[in-house]
Tab-separated table of C-alpha atoms and ligand atoms in Angstrom:
chain	number	residue	atom	x	y	z
A	1	UNK	CA	-17.150	-11.618	-26.491
A	2	UNK	CA	-14.063	-12.648	-24.597
A	3	UNK	CA	-10.530	-11.502	-24.113
A	4	UNK	CA	-7.703	-13.949	-23.892
A	5	UNK	CA	-4.353	-13.976	-22.122
A	6	UNK	CA	-2.252	-16.613	-23.829
A	7	UNK	CA	0.892	-18.598	-23.133
A	8	UNK	CA	1.488	-17.420	-19.563
A	9	UNK	CA	1.693	-19.224	-16.263
A	10	UNK	CA	-1.432	-18.243	-14.360
A	11	UNK	CA	-1.564	-18.055	-10.556
A	12	UNK	CA	-4.862	-19.688	-9.618
A	13	UNK	CA	-5.940	-22.093	-6.872
A	14	UNK	CA	-2.696	-21.455	-5.035
A	15	UNK	CA	-0.379	-22.612	-7.807
A	16	UNK	CA	1.021	-21.654	-11.188
A	17	UNK	CA	-0.875	-23.239	-14.033
A	18	UNK	CA	0.113	-23.548	-17.664
A	19	UNK	CA	-3.156	-22.228	-18.971
A	20	UNK	CA	-4.768	-19.481	-20.983
A	21	UNK	CA	-7.031	-17.079	-19.181
A	22	UNK	CA	-10.433	-16.056	-20.486
A	23	UNK	CA	-11.970	-12.738	-19.547
A	24	UNK	CA	-15.621	-12.004	-20.216
A	25	UNK	CA	-16.953	-8.758	-21.664
A	26	UNK	CA	-17.924	-7.481	-18.219
A	27	UNK	CA	-14.280	-7.605	-17.122
A	28	UNK	CA	-14.611	-10.719	-14.971
A	29	UNK	CA	-12.499	-13.834	-15.070
A	30	UNK	CA	-14.415	-16.342	-17.164
A	31	UNK	CA	-12.057	-19.217	-16.535
A	32	UNK	CA	-8.847	-20.994	-17.374
A	33	UNK	CA	-8.497	-23.108	-20.442
A	34	UNK	CA	-5.968	-25.652	-21.679
A	35	UNK	CA	-3.350	-24.147	-23.922
A	36	UNK	CA	-3.963	-26.880	-26.465
A	37	UNK	CA	-7.467	-25.531	-27.033
A	38	UNK	CA	-6.888	-22.480	-29.179
A	39	UNK	CA	-9.447	-19.790	-28.344
A	40	UNK	CA	-7.785	-17.056	-30.383
A	41	UNK	CA	-10.480	-17.050	-33.065
A	42	UNK	CA	-13.181	-16.506	-30.472
A	43	UNK	CA	-11.381	-13.747	-28.667
A	44	UNK	CA	-11.979	-10.076	-29.086
A	45	UNK	CA	-8.481	-9.214	-27.915
A	46	UNK	CA	-5.409	-11.263	-27.128
A	47	UNK	CA	-2.422	-10.549	-24.895
A	48	UNK	CA	0.588	-12.776	-25.278
A	49	UNK	CA	2.064	-13.570	-21.862
A	50	UNK	CA	4.782	-15.931	-23.073
A	51	UNK	CA	7.558	-16.262	-20.523
A	52	UNK	CA	5.497	-14.342	-17.972
A	53	UNK	CA	3.513	-14.947	-14.839
A	54	UNK	CA	-0.114	-13.854	-14.760
A	55	UNK	CA	-0.701	-12.693	-11.201
A	56	UNK	CA	-3.474	-10.946	-9.291
A	57	UNK	CA	-2.985	-7.176	-9.389
A	58	UNK	CA	-1.520	-5.513	-6.326
A	59	UNK	CA	-3.841	-3.943	-3.752
A	60	UNK	CA	-2.233	-1.037	-1.947
A	61	UNK	CA	-4.395	0.003	0.990
A	62	UNK	CA	-2.389	3.027	2.065
A	63	UNK	CA	-1.272	5.621	-0.475
A	64	UNK	CA	-1.579	9.405	-0.417
A	65	UNK	CA	-2.890	10.064	-3.891
A	66	UNK	CA	-3.545	13.742	-4.080
A	67	UNK	CA	-1.648	15.344	-1.342
A	68	UNK	CA	1.373	17.444	-1.972
A	69	UNK	CA	2.698	18.037	-5.467
A	70	UNK	CA	0.917	15.311	-7.376
A	71	UNK	CA	-2.515	14.975	-8.926
A	72	UNK	CA	-4.765	11.996	-8.342
A	73	UNK	CA	-4.411	11.082	-11.999
A	74	UNK	CA	-0.601	11.087	-11.859
A	75	UNK	CA	-0.522	8.995	-8.708
A	76	UNK	CA	-3.014	6.525	-10.166
A	77	UNK	CA	-0.840	6.200	-13.286
A	78	UNK	CA	2.124	5.497	-11.021
A	79	UNK	CA	0.003	2.753	-9.421
A	80	UNK	CA	-0.756	1.272	-12.845
A	81	UNK	CA	2.923	1.284	-13.813
A	82	UNK	CA	3.704	-0.360	-10.492
A	83	UNK	CA	1.222	-3.207	-10.931
A	84	UNK	CA	-1.292	-1.864	-8.414
A	85	UNK	CA	-4.827	-2.405	-9.692
A	86	UNK	CA	-6.689	-1.216	-6.600
A	87	UNK	CA	-5.440	1.574	-4.418
A	88	UNK	CA	-6.982	2.885	-1.212
A	89	UNK	CA	-6.504	6.599	-0.906
A	90	UNK	CA	-5.355	8.037	2.387
A	91	UNK	CA	-6.853	11.508	2.226
A	92	UNK	CA	-5.310	14.656	3.674
A	93	UNK	CA	-6.447	15.842	7.097
A	94	UNK	CA	-10.151	16.678	7.416
A	95	UNK	CA	-10.915	16.098	3.721
A	96	UNK	CA	-12.895	12.906	4.350
A	97	UNK	CA	-14.034	13.564	7.904
A	98	UNK	CA	-17.651	13.951	6.837
A	99	UNK	CA	-19.874	11.947	4.468
A	100	UNK	CA	-20.069	14.933	2.117
A	101	UNK	CA	-16.269	15.301	2.132
A	102	UNK	CA	-15.815	11.611	1.407
A	103	UNK	CA	-18.316	11.676	-1.443
A	104	UNK	CA	-16.597	14.703	-2.965
A	105	UNK	CA	-13.219	12.957	-2.772
A	106	UNK	CA	-14.681	9.834	-4.345
A	107	UNK	CA	-16.218	11.877	-7.146
A	108	UNK	CA	-12.896	13.586	-7.872
A	109	UNK	CA	-11.185	10.190	-7.829
A	110	UNK	CA	-13.811	8.762	-10.131
A	111	UNK	CA	-12.969	11.439	-12.704
A	112	UNK	CA	-9.211	11.028	-12.354
A	113	UNK	CA	-8.105	7.543	-11.370
A	114	UNK	CA	-6.977	5.000	-13.967
A	115	UNK	CA	-6.962	2.169	-11.413
A	116	UNK	CA	-9.798	1.044	-9.165
A	117	UNK	CA	-9.835	2.788	-5.836
A	118	UNK	CA	-11.237	2.940	-2.332
A	119	UNK	CA	-11.001	5.772	0.143
A	120	UNK	CA	-10.297	5.885	3.834
A	121	UNK	CA	-12.335	8.247	5.984
A	122	UNK	CA	-10.887	10.489	8.609
A	123	UNK	CA	-8.809	11.772	10.067
A	124	UNK	CA	-10.073	11.754	13.641
A	125	UNK	CA	-8.455	14.574	15.512
A	126	UNK	CA	-11.249	15.877	17.692
A	127	UNK	CA	-14.670	15.126	19.132
A	128	UNK	CA	-16.453	16.721	16.160
A	129	UNK	CA	-15.105	13.959	13.913
A	130	UNK	CA	-16.569	11.195	16.079
A	131	UNK	CA	-20.172	12.021	15.315
A	132	UNK	CA	-19.436	11.730	11.590
A	133	UNK	CA	-17.914	8.254	11.701
A	134	UNK	CA	-21.100	6.286	11.145
A	135	UNK	CA	-22.064	8.505	8.213
A	136	UNK	CA	-18.610	8.220	6.703
A	137	UNK	CA	-18.809	4.430	7.007
A	138	UNK	CA	-22.181	4.460	5.298
A	139	UNK	CA	-20.878	6.717	2.529
A	140	UNK	CA	-18.394	3.982	1.671
A	141	UNK	CA	-15.109	4.504	3.513
A	142	UNK	CA	-12.782	1.503	3.482
A	143	UNK	CA	-11.563	2.342	6.981
A	144	UNK	CA	-11.246	5.342	9.251
A	145	UNK	CA	-7.820	6.859	9.791
A	146	UNK	CA	-6.644	8.139	13.134
A	147	UNK	CA	-3.410	10.094	13.022
A	148	UNK	CA	-2.428	9.962	16.683
A	149	UNK	CA	0.510	12.425	16.661
A	150	UNK	CA	-1.519	15.275	15.151
A	151	UNK	CA	-1.045	18.784	16.495
A	152	UNK	CA	-2.548	18.847	19.027
A	153	UNK	CA	-2.356	15.067	19.468
A	154	UNK	CA	-5.530	12.998	19.415
A	155	UNK	CA	-6.612	12.954	23.053
A	156	UNK	CA	-6.967	9.683	24.900
A	157	UNK	CA	-10.633	10.386	25.414
A	158	UNK	CA	-11.228	10.925	21.671
A	159	UNK	CA	-9.242	7.812	20.849
A	160	UNK	CA	-11.240	5.713	23.293
A	161	UNK	CA	-14.503	7.037	21.912
A	162	UNK	CA	-13.290	6.408	18.352
A	163	UNK	CA	-12.465	2.817	19.305
A	164	UNK	CA	-15.909	2.368	20.867
A	165	UNK	CA	-17.574	3.866	17.805
A	166	UNK	CA	-15.568	1.619	15.474
A	167	UNK	CA	-16.700	-1.392	17.497
A	168	UNK	CA	-20.312	-0.300	17.246
A	169	UNK	CA	-20.387	0.456	13.505
A	170	UNK	CA	-17.891	-2.202	12.413
A	171	UNK	CA	-15.609	0.165	10.516
A	172	UNK	CA	-11.912	-0.617	10.876
A	173	UNK	CA	-9.867	2.099	12.556
A	174	UNK	CA	-6.669	2.678	10.625
A	175	UNK	CA	-4.125	3.872	13.123
A	176	UNK	CA	-0.985	5.918	12.611
A	177	UNK	CA	0.436	4.833	15.941
A	178	UNK	CA	2.895	7.257	17.454
A	179	UNK	CA	2.542	8.530	21.006
A	180	UNK	CA	3.341	12.238	20.947
A	181	UNK	CA	4.576	12.207	24.524
A	182	UNK	CA	7.501	10.026	23.378
A	183	UNK	CA	8.526	12.323	20.500
A	184	UNK	CA	11.286	14.898	20.992
A	185	UNK	CA	10.193	18.452	20.331
A	186	UNK	CA	13.583	19.512	18.998
A	187	UNK	CA	15.326	17.686	16.150
A	188	UNK	CA	19.080	17.893	15.739
A	189	UNK	CA	19.129	18.397	11.975
A	190	UNK	CA	22.931	18.521	11.911
A	191	UNK	CA	22.961	14.834	12.830
A	192	UNK	CA	21.893	12.519	9.975
A	193	UNK	CA	20.210	10.354	12.613
A	194	UNK	CA	18.661	13.319	14.426
A	195	UNK	CA	15.267	12.918	12.789
A	196	UNK	CA	15.054	9.215	13.602
A	197	UNK	CA	16.292	9.729	17.137
A	198	UNK	CA	13.586	12.310	17.748
A	199	UNK	CA	10.875	9.756	16.875
A	200	UNK	CA	11.962	6.665	18.810
A	201	UNK	CA	10.404	3.225	18.382
A	202	UNK	CA	8.822	3.430	21.832
A	203	UNK	CA	6.440	6.073	20.461
A	204	UNK	CA	4.988	3.510	18.027
A	205	UNK	CA	5.100	0.629	20.491
A	206	UNK	CA	3.411	2.521	23.338
A	207	UNK	CA	0.715	3.859	21.020
A	208	UNK	CA	0.063	0.396	19.588
A	209	UNK	CA	-0.204	-1.215	23.014
A	210	UNK	CA	-2.565	1.519	24.176
A	211	UNK	CA	-4.858	1.255	21.154
A	212	UNK	CA	-4.911	-2.537	21.140
A	213	UNK	CA	-5.701	-2.696	24.848
A	214	UNK	CA	-8.670	-0.426	24.206
A	215	UNK	CA	-9.665	-2.439	21.115
A	216	UNK	CA	-9.564	-5.592	23.200
A	217	UNK	CA	-11.963	-4.101	25.729
A	218	UNK	CA	-14.307	-2.566	23.162
A	219	UNK	CA	-14.185	-5.275	20.476
A	220	UNK	CA	-13.089	-2.857	17.757
A	221	UNK	CA	-11.455	-3.790	14.435
A	222	UNK	CA	-8.049	-2.100	14.194
A	223	UNK	CA	-5.468	-1.786	11.426
A	224	UNK	CA	-1.998	-0.658	12.458
A	225	UNK	CA	-0.355	1.421	9.738
A	226	UNK	CA	3.232	1.158	8.502
A	227	UNK	CA	4.693	-0.981	11.292
A	228	UNK	CA	8.326	0.015	11.679
A	229	UNK	CA	9.436	-1.681	14.877
A	230	UNK	CA	9.854	-5.353	15.673
A	231	UNK	CA	8.322	-4.855	19.107
A	232	UNK	CA	5.168	-3.455	17.492
A	233	UNK	CA	4.866	-6.672	15.477
A	234	UNK	CA	5.205	-8.698	18.699
A	235	UNK	CA	2.436	-6.654	20.310
A	236	UNK	CA	0.174	-7.239	17.306
A	237	UNK	CA	0.874	-10.966	17.496
A	238	UNK	CA	0.066	-10.961	21.208
A	239	UNK	CA	-3.223	-9.124	20.900
A	240	UNK	CA	-4.304	-11.136	17.887
A	241	UNK	CA	-3.673	-14.343	19.800
A	242	UNK	CA	-6.021	-12.927	22.468
A	243	UNK	CA	-8.711	-12.648	19.824
A	244	UNK	CA	-8.430	-8.945	19.013
A	245	UNK	CA	-9.404	-8.177	15.403
A	246	UNK	CA	-6.115	-6.478	14.549
A	247	UNK	CA	-4.525	-6.326	11.115
A	248	UNK	CA	-1.316	-4.605	10.118
A	249	UNK	CA	0.777	-3.343	7.247
A	250	UNK	CA	4.400	-2.488	6.685
A	251	UNK	CA	6.277	-0.875	3.817
A	252	UNK	CA	9.186	-1.856	1.581
A	253	UNK	CA	11.326	0.846	3.174
A	254	UNK	CA	10.945	-0.597	6.680
A	255	UNK	CA	11.830	-4.055	5.383
A	256	UNK	CA	14.844	-2.945	3.401
A	257	UNK	CA	16.461	-0.021	5.173
A	258	UNK	CA	17.724	0.607	8.671
A	259	UNK	CA	18.415	3.759	10.608
A	260	UNK	CA	22.107	3.832	9.699
A	261	UNK	CA	21.081	4.212	6.043
A	262	UNK	CA	20.228	7.838	6.765
A	263	UNK	CA	23.985	8.447	6.561
A	264	UNK	CA	23.951	7.403	2.930
A	265	UNK	CA	20.454	8.242	1.684
A	266	UNK	CA	19.641	11.270	3.823
A	267	UNK	CA	16.308	12.940	3.133
A	268	UNK	CA	15.358	10.406	0.448
A	269	UNK	CA	14.432	8.112	3.332
A	270	UNK	CA	12.676	10.739	5.420
A	271	UNK	CA	9.297	9.406	6.445
A	272	UNK	CA	7.255	8.955	9.592
A	273	UNK	CA	7.611	6.811	11.522
A	274	UNK	CA	11.338	6.748	10.756
A	275	UNK	CA	13.623	3.816	10.001
A	276	UNK	CA	14.672	1.545	12.859
A	277	UNK	CA	17.487	-0.887	13.607
A	278	UNK	CA	18.656	-3.856	11.547
A	279	UNK	CA	17.072	-6.285	14.023
A	280	UNK	CA	13.688	-4.610	13.438
A	281	UNK	CA	13.850	-5.265	9.710
A	282	UNK	CA	14.523	-8.940	10.374
A	283	UNK	CA	11.594	-9.232	12.795
A	284	UNK	CA	9.337	-7.477	10.278
A	285	UNK	CA	10.301	-9.914	7.509
A	286	UNK	CA	9.526	-12.814	9.811
A	287	UNK	CA	6.246	-11.270	10.984
A	288	UNK	CA	5.231	-10.807	7.369
A	289	UNK	CA	6.146	-14.387	6.501
A	290	UNK	CA	4.244	-15.655	9.558
A	291	UNK	CA	1.133	-13.627	8.756
A	292	UNK	CA	1.430	-11.407	11.841
A	293	UNK	CA	1.763	-8.467	9.483
A	294	UNK	CA	-0.773	-8.896	6.720
A	295	UNK	CA	0.256	-6.649	3.894
A	296	UNK	CA	2.875	-4.386	2.314
A	297	UNK	CA	1.793	-0.927	1.239
A	298	UNK	CA	3.655	1.957	-0.366
A	299	UNK	CA	2.494	4.780	1.940
A	300	UNK	CA	3.131	6.719	-1.267
A	301	UNK	CA	3.493	10.427	-0.676
A	302	UNK	CA	5.080	12.972	-2.971
A	303	UNK	CA	5.295	16.003	-0.753
A	304	UNK	CA	7.188	18.291	-3.081
A	305	UNK	CA	8.460	18.169	-6.629
A	306	UNK	CA	12.021	16.984	-6.876
A	307	UNK	CA	14.617	19.695	-7.220
A	308	UNK	CA	16.704	19.871	-10.360
A	309	UNK	CA	19.968	19.282	-8.535
A	310	UNK	CA	18.471	16.358	-6.635
A	311	UNK	CA	19.743	17.799	-3.383
A	312	UNK	CA	17.105	18.021	-0.688
A	313	UNK	CA	17.996	19.435	2.712
A	314	UNK	CA	16.785	16.998	5.351
A	315	UNK	CA	15.080	19.666	7.374
A	316	UNK	CA	13.079	21.026	4.432
A	317	UNK	CA	12.038	17.742	2.850
A	318	UNK	CA	8.475	16.740	3.616
A	319	UNK	CA	8.318	13.336	5.249
A	320	UNK	CA	7.204	10.700	2.749
A	321	UNK	CA	8.444	8.329	0.056
A	322	UNK	CA	6.685	8.267	-3.306
A	323	UNK	CA	6.806	4.541	-3.919
A	324	UNK	CA	3.670	3.528	-5.809
A	325	UNK	CA	5.510	3.053	-9.065
A	326	UNK	CA	8.174	0.746	-7.698
A	327	UNK	CA	6.978	-0.729	-4.395
A	328	UNK	CA	5.751	-4.037	-5.789
A	329	UNK	CA	8.720	-4.709	-8.095
A	330	UNK	CA	11.139	-3.764	-5.302
A	331	UNK	CA	9.283	-5.923	-2.793
A	332	UNK	CA	9.157	-8.837	-5.253
A	333	UNK	CA	12.878	-8.535	-5.885
A	334	UNK	CA	13.713	-8.518	-2.190
A	335	UNK	CA	11.184	-11.121	-1.056
A	336	UNK	CA	11.129	-13.668	-3.871
A	337	UNK	CA	14.445	-13.172	-5.604
A	338	UNK	CA	16.703	-12.442	-2.632
A	339	UNK	CA	14.922	-14.110	0.299
A	340	UNK	CA	13.417	-17.083	-1.481
A	341	UNK	CA	9.807	-16.337	-0.656
A	342	UNK	CA	7.272	-18.476	-2.461
A	343	UNK	CA	4.883	-16.879	-4.894
A	344	UNK	CA	2.118	-17.985	-2.545
A	345	UNK	CA	3.554	-15.834	0.265
A	346	UNK	CA	4.052	-12.900	-2.088
A	347	UNK	CA	0.508	-12.971	-3.486
A	348	UNK	CA	-1.023	-13.283	-0.052
A	349	UNK	CA	0.756	-10.157	1.137
A	350	UNK	CA	0.184	-7.966	-1.913
A	351	UNK	CA	-3.311	-9.028	-2.957
A	352	UNK	CA	-5.273	-11.588	-0.960
A	353	UNK	CA	-4.832	-10.177	2.541
A	354	UNK	CA	-5.483	-6.512	1.775
A	355	UNK	CA	-8.590	-7.473	-0.242
A	356	UNK	CA	-9.917	-9.428	2.711
A	357	UNK	CA	-9.100	-6.833	5.382
A	358	UNK	CA	-10.970	-4.028	3.669
A	359	UNK	CA	-13.843	-6.102	2.313
A	360	UNK	CA	-12.975	-6.300	-1.400
A	361	UNK	CA	-12.275	-10.026	-1.482
A	362	UNK	CA	-15.515	-10.949	-3.204
A	363	UNK	CA	-14.226	-9.122	-6.341
A	364	UNK	CA	-10.488	-8.525	-5.910
A	365	UNK	CA	-7.260	-10.220	-4.835
A	366	UNK	CA	-7.540	-13.548	-6.608
A	367	UNK	CA	-7.683	-15.112	-10.049
A	368	UNK	CA	-10.847	-17.195	-10.058
A	369	UNK	CA	-14.033	-17.347	-12.131
A	370	UNK	CA	-16.341	-14.421	-11.373
A	371	UNK	CA	-13.620	-12.239	-9.873
A	372	UNK	CA	-12.614	-8.943	-11.470
A	373	UNK	CA	-9.893	-9.541	-14.062
A	374	UNK	CA	-7.337	-7.369	-12.233
A	375	UNK	CA	-4.025	-8.760	-13.365
A	376	UNK	CA	-0.335	-8.148	-13.660
A	377	UNK	CA	1.656	-9.791	-16.404
A	378	UNK	CA	5.064	-10.089	-14.888
A	379	UNK	CA	8.293	-11.361	-16.377
A	380	UNK	CA	10.275	-12.748	-13.434
A	381	UNK	CA	13.462	-13.139	-15.472
A	382	UNK	CA	13.638	-9.709	-17.046
A	383	UNK	CA	16.061	-7.191	-15.555
A	384	UNK	CA	14.871	-3.693	-14.801
A	385	UNK	CA	16.422	-0.534	-13.436
A	386	UNK	CA	14.604	1.998	-11.244
A	387	UNK	CA	14.797	5.286	-13.093
A	388	UNK	CA	15.650	8.581	-11.516
A	389	UNK	CA	12.361	10.089	-12.553
A	390	UNK	CA	9.461	7.694	-12.567
A	391	UNK	CA	7.225	7.687	-15.616
A	392	UNK	CA	4.511	9.497	-13.723
A	393	UNK	CA	5.189	10.082	-10.075
A	394	UNK	CA	8.150	12.413	-10.637
A	395	UNK	CA	9.750	10.874	-7.609
A	396	UNK	CA	13.395	11.764	-7.958
A	397	UNK	CA	13.740	11.425	-4.231
A	398	UNK	CA	13.217	7.694	-4.434
A	399	UNK	CA	15.744	5.791	-2.376
A	400	UNK	CA	15.578	3.015	-4.970
A	401	UNK	CA	16.916	5.115	-7.829
A	402	UNK	CA	19.332	3.143	-9.983
A	403	UNK	CA	18.561	-0.185	-8.323
A	404	UNK	CA	18.773	-3.250	-10.537
A	405	UNK	CA	15.688	-5.387	-10.124
A	406	UNK	CA	14.923	-8.906	-11.233
A	407	UNK	CA	11.435	-8.935	-12.696
A	408	UNK	CA	9.453	-6.468	-14.770
A	409	UNK	CA	5.792	-5.599	-15.115
A	410	UNK	CA	4.778	-5.865	-18.764
A	411	UNK	CA	1.048	-5.267	-18.437
A	412	UNK	CA	-1.326	-4.063	-15.770
A	413	UNK	CA	-4.946	-5.021	-16.394
A	414	UNK	CA	-7.984	-3.687	-14.545
A	415	UNK	CA	-11.324	-5.442	-15.059
A	416	UNK	CA	-10.012	-6.961	-18.263
A	417	UNK	CA	-8.722	-3.710	-19.729
A	418	UNK	CA	-5.010	-3.340	-20.424
A	419	UNK	CA	-4.307	-0.041	-18.678
A	420	UNK	CA	-0.480	-0.196	-18.840
A	421	UNK	CA	1.231	-2.045	-21.657
A	422	UNK	CA	4.778	-1.590	-20.453
A	423	UNK	CA	5.194	1.647	-22.388
A	424	UNK	CA	2.199	3.886	-21.929
A	425	UNK	CA	-1.068	4.305	-20.090
A	426	UNK	CA	-3.746	2.904	-22.362
A	427	UNK	CA	-6.885	4.401	-20.850
A	428	UNK	CA	-8.389	7.809	-20.294
A	429	UNK	CA	-8.561	9.614	-16.995
A	430	UNK	CA	-11.307	8.207	-14.841
A	431	UNK	CA	-11.222	4.633	-16.161
A	432	UNK	CA	-10.885	3.392	-12.598
A	433	UNK	CA	-13.923	2.659	-10.507
A	434	UNK	CA	-14.767	2.985	-6.877
A	435	UNK	CA	-14.566	-0.281	-4.933
A	436	UNK	CA	-17.075	-0.493	-2.114
A	437	UNK	CA	-16.643	-2.609	0.990
A	438	UNK	CA	-18.868	-5.632	0.732
A	439	UNK	CA	-21.776	-5.419	3.145
B	501	ZN	ZN1	0.510	7.484	5.229
């Protein structure tokens, strides 16, 4: 029993191939076949991908799936609509600090998610969390989050011990790098730039340097979250060239927007860390192209339901941008359509690198025989408009609302099953499966 994706251009072996794609009954890629050999009669189900690219599904390794005003199911549907086939959940504080907490979260996700999922452990905020790290790793965490600017902030002693523990157990520390000492206590909310000015770039840069210096000494694997500043990217490049096992992510919003955009977009762009200068966005694009920054993630977070009038006072809005549903199409539009990125660069950033960093690359991130058939059927020539309310994520606060995009996702396929057909979610709650780190 096989399924067949016909008439598309399939991304495999680092190039687009005019081929049909065969998927076996267990949801794995069976192989590519010449279009001239018609397999339709043999196939159990056929998807016509004429005019479309058949790409590896997106892997988003940092999204807040059930935190704030959204259920895990809704967020996972947003991922499906957005072409994300594997999502790594960033849990709320303390929820996954213990093995039991992590297992409970994974169980809830297993019953809700329509896409495949992993879960980060954490969040380290105190010494009591340190003793749980090994157990959390064993229970299956993808990484272990450390939110440095917690209240009270993660102490230097706890951070150092977390880095040493990570080195010992081989679990990647996933760092929200902001040094609390550099953050202003008072925000001038009357100033559209007040929020950004209160969280200056030096907070991220100093925190990154501090963590990476410790990682260098201890030999710990580190992942720097949502890099916003160009200097942070330079620090990552420096430490990696010294042999430190550091990986990094950024977001579409840090690549696209700059601080001055707060004048126009206001609270729709409120997130931490905040937006930086134009020169930072340019350095981030280059760092991403050069492989200094490995991946683009949504950092999806729907803090509150959108208000009817669409007006959100800056001060009241929870920091976060709910981007799962549009991050990949927006990033594709900006990177490939506007900046002339190759498909090779795009796929590396959205699928291959994140799969490798978090140990899923034996099953995910690539179209090759034996890999999970996690696919996006994407029409690069079709125009699309970002709607005010997403299909599922209810994210009226999206800064991308009304944007015209080149390229549209027509199908999202997880392990051979068409979970989004361009109109509706095709599977029941809980169709997604947990993705373990390879041992
Ligand atoms: Zn986050």
